[in-house]
Each structure stands twice: as structure tokens, then as C-alpha cells.
mmCIF file of C-alpha atoms in Angstrom:
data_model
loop_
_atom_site.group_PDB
_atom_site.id
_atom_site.type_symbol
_atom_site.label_atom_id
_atom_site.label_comp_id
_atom_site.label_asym_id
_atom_site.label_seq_id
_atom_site.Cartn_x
_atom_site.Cartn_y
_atom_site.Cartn_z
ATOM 1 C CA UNK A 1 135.457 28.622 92.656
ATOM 2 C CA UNK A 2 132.738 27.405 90.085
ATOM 3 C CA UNK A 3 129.339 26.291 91.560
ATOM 4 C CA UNK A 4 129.872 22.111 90.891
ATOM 5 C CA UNK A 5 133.265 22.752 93.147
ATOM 6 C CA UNK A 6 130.915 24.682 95.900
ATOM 7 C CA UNK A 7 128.308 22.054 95.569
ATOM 8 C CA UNK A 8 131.302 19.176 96.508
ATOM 9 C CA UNK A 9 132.421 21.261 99.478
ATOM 10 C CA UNK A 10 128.747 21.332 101.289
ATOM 11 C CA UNK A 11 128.048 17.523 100.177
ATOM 12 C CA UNK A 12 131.002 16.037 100.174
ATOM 13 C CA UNK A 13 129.387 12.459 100.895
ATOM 14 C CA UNK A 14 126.830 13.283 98.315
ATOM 15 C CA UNK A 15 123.032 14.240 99.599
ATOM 16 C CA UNK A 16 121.332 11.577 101.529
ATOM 17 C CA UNK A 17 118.721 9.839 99.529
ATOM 18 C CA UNK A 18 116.567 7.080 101.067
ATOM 19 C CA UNK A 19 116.577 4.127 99.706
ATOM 20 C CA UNK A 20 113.338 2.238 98.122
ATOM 21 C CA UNK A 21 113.105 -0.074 100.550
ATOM 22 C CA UNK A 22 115.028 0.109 104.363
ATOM 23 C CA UNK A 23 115.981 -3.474 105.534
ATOM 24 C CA UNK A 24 116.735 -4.145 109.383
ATOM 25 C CA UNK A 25 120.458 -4.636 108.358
ATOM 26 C CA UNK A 26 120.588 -1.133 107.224
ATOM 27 C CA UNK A 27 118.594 0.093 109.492
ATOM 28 C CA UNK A 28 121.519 -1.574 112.049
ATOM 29 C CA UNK A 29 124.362 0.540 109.789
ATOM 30 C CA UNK A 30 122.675 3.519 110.652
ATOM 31 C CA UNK A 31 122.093 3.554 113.817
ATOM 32 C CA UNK A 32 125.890 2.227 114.205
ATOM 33 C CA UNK A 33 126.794 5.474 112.585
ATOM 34 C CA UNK A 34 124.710 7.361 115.248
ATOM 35 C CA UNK A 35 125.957 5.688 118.226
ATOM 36 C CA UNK A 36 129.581 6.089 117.360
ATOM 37 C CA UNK A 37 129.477 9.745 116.151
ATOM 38 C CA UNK A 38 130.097 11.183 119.245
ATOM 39 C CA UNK A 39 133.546 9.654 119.712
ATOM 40 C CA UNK A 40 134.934 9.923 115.457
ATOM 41 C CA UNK A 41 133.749 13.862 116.043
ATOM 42 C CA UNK A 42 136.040 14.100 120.319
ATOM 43 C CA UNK A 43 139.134 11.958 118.083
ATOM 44 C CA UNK A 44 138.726 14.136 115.238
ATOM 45 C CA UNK A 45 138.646 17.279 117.247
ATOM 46 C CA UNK A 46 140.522 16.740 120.392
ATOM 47 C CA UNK A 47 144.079 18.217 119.201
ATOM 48 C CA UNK A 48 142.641 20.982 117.690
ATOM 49 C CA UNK A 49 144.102 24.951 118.524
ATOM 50 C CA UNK A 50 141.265 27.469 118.858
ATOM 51 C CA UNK A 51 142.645 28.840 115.224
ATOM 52 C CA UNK A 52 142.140 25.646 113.883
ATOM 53 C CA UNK A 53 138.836 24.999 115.181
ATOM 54 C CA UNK A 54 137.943 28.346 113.108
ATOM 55 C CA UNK A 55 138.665 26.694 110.073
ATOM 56 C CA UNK A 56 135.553 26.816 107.834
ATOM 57 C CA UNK A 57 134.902 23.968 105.285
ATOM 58 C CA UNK A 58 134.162 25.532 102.422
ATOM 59 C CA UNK A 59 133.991 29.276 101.252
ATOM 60 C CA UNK A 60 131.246 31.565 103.689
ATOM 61 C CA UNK A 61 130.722 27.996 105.466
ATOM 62 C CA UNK A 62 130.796 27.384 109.228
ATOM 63 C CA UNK A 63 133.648 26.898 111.008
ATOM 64 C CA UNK A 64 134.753 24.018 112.855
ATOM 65 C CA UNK A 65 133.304 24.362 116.421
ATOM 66 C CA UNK A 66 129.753 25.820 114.814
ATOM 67 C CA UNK A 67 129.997 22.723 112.726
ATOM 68 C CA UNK A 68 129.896 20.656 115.985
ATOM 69 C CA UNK A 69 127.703 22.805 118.309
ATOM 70 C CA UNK A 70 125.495 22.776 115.291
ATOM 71 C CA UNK A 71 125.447 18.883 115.519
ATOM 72 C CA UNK A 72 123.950 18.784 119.534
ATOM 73 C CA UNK A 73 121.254 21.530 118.896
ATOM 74 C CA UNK A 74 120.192 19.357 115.620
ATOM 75 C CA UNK A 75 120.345 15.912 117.708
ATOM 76 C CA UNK A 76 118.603 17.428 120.043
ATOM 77 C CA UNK A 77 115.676 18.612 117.705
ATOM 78 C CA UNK A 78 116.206 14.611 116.284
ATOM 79 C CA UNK A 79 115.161 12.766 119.980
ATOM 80 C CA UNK A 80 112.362 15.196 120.189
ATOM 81 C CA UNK A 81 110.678 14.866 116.883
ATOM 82 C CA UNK A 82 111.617 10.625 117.426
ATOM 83 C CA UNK A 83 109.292 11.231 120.375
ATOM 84 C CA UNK A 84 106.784 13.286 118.985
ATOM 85 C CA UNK A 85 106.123 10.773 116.593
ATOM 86 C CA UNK A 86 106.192 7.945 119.021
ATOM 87 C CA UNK A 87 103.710 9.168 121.289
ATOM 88 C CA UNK A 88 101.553 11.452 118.945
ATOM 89 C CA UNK A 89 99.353 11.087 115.954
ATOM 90 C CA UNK A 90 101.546 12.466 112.611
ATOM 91 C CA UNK A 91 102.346 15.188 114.507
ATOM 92 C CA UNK A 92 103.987 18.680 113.016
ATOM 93 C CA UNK A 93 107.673 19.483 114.103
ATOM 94 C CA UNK A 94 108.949 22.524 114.990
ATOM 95 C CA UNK A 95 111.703 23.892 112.591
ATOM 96 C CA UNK A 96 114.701 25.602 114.019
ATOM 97 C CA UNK A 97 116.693 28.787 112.299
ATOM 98 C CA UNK A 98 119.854 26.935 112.518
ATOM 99 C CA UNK A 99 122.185 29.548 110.616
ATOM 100 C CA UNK A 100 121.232 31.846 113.499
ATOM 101 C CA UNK A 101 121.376 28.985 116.243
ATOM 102 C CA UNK A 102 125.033 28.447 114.659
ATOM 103 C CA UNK A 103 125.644 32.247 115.940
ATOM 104 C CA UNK A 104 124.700 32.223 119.304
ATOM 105 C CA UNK A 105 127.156 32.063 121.949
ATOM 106 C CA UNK A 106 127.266 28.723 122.722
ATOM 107 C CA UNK A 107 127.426 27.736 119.181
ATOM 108 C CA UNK A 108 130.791 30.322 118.643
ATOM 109 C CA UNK A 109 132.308 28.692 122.065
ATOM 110 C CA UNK A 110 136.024 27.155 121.449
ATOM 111 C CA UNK A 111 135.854 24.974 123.877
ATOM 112 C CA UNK A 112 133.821 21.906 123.009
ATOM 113 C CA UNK A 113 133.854 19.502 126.311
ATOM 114 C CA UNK A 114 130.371 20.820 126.876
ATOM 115 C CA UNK A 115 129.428 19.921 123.256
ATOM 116 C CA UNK A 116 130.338 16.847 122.929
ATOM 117 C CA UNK A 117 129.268 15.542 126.625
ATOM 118 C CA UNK A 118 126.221 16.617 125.054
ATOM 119 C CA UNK A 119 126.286 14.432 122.441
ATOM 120 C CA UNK A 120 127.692 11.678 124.162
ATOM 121 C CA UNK A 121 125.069 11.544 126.454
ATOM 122 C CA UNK A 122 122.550 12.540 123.381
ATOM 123 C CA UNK A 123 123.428 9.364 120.758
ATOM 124 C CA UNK A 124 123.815 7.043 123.373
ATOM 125 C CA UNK A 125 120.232 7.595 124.805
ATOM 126 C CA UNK A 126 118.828 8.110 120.942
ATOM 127 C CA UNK A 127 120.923 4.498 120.007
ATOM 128 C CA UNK A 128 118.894 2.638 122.574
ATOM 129 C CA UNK A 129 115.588 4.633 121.839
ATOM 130 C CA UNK A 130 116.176 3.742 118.283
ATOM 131 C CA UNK A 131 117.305 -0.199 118.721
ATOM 132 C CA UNK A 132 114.297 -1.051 120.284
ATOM 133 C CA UNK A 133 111.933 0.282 118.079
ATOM 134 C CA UNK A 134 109.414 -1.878 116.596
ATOM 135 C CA UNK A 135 108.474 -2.562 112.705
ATOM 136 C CA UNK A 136 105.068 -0.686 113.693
ATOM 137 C CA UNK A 137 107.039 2.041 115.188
ATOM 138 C CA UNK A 138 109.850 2.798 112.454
ATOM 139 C CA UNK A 139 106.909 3.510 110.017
ATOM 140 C CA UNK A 140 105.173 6.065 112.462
ATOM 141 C CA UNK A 141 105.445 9.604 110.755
ATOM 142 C CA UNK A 142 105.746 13.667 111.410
ATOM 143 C CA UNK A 143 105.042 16.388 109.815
ATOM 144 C CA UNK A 144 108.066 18.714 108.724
ATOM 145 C CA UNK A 145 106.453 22.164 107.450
ATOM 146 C CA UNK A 146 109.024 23.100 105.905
ATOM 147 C CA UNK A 147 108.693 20.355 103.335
ATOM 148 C CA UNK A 148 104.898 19.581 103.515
ATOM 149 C CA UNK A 149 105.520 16.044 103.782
ATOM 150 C CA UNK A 150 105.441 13.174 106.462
ATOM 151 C CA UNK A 151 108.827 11.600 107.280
ATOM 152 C CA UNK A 152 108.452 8.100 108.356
ATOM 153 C CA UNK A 153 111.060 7.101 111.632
ATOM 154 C CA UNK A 154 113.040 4.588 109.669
ATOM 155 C CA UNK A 155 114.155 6.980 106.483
ATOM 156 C CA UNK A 156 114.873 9.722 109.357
ATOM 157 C CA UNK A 157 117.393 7.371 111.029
ATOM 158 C CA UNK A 158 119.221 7.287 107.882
ATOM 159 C CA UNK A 159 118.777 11.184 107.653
ATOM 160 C CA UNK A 160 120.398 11.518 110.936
ATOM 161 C CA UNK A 161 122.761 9.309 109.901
ATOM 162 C CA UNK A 162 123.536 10.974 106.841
ATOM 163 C CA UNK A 163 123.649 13.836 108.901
ATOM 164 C CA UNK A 164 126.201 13.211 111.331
ATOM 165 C CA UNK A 165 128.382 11.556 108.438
ATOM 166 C CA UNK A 166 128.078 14.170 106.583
ATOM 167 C CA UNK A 167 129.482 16.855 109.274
ATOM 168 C CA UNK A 168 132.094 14.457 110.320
ATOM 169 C CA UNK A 169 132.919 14.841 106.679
ATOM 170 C CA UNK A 170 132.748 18.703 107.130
ATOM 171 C CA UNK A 171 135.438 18.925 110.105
ATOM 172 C CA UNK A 172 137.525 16.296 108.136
ATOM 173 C CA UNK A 173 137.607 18.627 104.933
ATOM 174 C CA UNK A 174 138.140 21.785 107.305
ATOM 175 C CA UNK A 175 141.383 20.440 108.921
ATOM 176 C CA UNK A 176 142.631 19.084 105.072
ATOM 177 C CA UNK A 177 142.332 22.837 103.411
ATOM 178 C CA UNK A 178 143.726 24.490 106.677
ATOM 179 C CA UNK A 179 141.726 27.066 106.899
ATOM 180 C CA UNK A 180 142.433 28.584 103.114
ATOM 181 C CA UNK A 181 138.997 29.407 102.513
#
């Protein structure tokens, strides 16, 4: 497989970009996408054999289920660093190895009712964090040391929402190739 065929498989809604300038209506969209995550990821999923759920999306990719476990422990990192930068000065995130979170037990588990309770539970209380957030508020920023850069609240609602589209888009390309990578 040549590299611009590789690149398609890991992006295949394209890489999330934020826009010049983030109106409330799109600000709305996204957290939309957020909120109904969750349940497009449980009807996606919920016929799913345990050989099927070890699909991976694209060559040396994750599989399904690390794909979604991978979603909660990222979601989770989201609501925190939302928080951080609610209630603290600019302050500087903590980064996660997520290819070795992916690993763990709980992120090789088949089963996915714990998972996706999880996230239930997760996007609902980060919708209504996020929907009554203030002008003042969306343009509060962290610190991600990874990238040297502040993040302002507003572009990382679309990241997040980027984020879950875009592994929504990685289970949906999983179950189309049927496991033949």
C-alpha cells in the first residue's frame, strides 16, 4: 500500500483544522457531535462478534475495541484539561502515552458495556459542561507540551469533535474491509 493510501486510512475525514473564526452555530455542531457520539459508536458496535471487533482499520492500526476504549481514556483526559482551564490560569496538561494506554487490559477487553457506559455518562456530563460555557470562557487556554502552544476551549471542542468523528470513521472503515488488513 503506497503512503497517500496509508495517509486516507488514519484520516479518513481529513485532519481537523480550526477554522479562522468559530461562530456559536458551529460551536452548537460540535458539541452536537459530542453529545451523540456515545450512541453512533453502541449502534455501530452492538452486533459485533469478538473477531470482528479485532478488525483493525488500516494496516498495523488498532483494532476495533482499542479504537473505542481508546475514545473513554481520551474523553476522559478532554473533561479534565476543560477543567483545568476553567478553573486555572493557562495551565499545562498532562500528555498521556496512548499507544501504550491502547495495550493495557482494559483497552484489549472485548466486551465494551463498560466502555461505552463510560462514555455515555462521559459526553453527556462534558455536553452540559460545554453548553453553558460563556464567550469569556471558550477563549480560556492550556498549555499542551507536546506542541508548545496554548489551545483555546472553543477550537478544542471542535478537536474533540473531530476526534470522536474521526474514530467513528475508524470502526466504520474497520467493519467495511473485514478485517483484510
Amino acid at each position: 500500500m503506497v503512503e497517500k493510501e496509508i495517509e486516507k486510512l488514519k484520516f479518513p475525514i481529513g485532519k481537523f483544522n480550526a477554522p479562522e473564526h468559530i461562530s456559536s452555530e458551529l460551536i452548537e455542531d460540535w458539541i452536537n457531535d459530542i453529545e451523540h457520539f456515545p450512541k453512533a459508536v453502541e449502534e455501530t458496535t452492538k452486533d459485533l462478534t469478538s473477531e470482528q471487533l479485532n478488525w483493525p482499520y488500516r494496516p498495523n492500526g488498532w483494532n476495533i475495541k482499542q479504537v473505542v476504549h481508546h475514545c473513554a481514556d481520551s474523553h476522559m483526559n478532554s473533561i479534565i484539561r476543560f477543567k483545568l482551564a476553567l478553573t486555572e490560569d493557562a495551565p499545562t496538561i498532562r500528555p498521556y502515552y496512548e499507544d501504550r494506554w491502547a495495550n493495557l487490559v482494559d483497552g484489549t477487553d472485548d466486551n465494551l458495556e463498560d466502555t461505552l457506559s463510560l462514555l455515555k455518562g462521559l459526553h453527556a456530563k462534558l455536553g452540559k459542561l460545554l453548553r453553558n460555557l460563556s464567550s469569556e470562557e471558550l477563549s480560556r487556554t492550556f498549555v499542551h507540551p507536546e506542541h508548545g502552544q496554548r489551545f483555546r476551549l472553543d477550537e478544542t471542542i471542535g478537536t474533540y469533535a473531530w476526534h470522536s468523528n474521526h474514530h467513528l470513521a475508524h470502526i466504520k472503515q474497520a467493519i467495511t474491509y473485514k478485517g483484510t488488513f
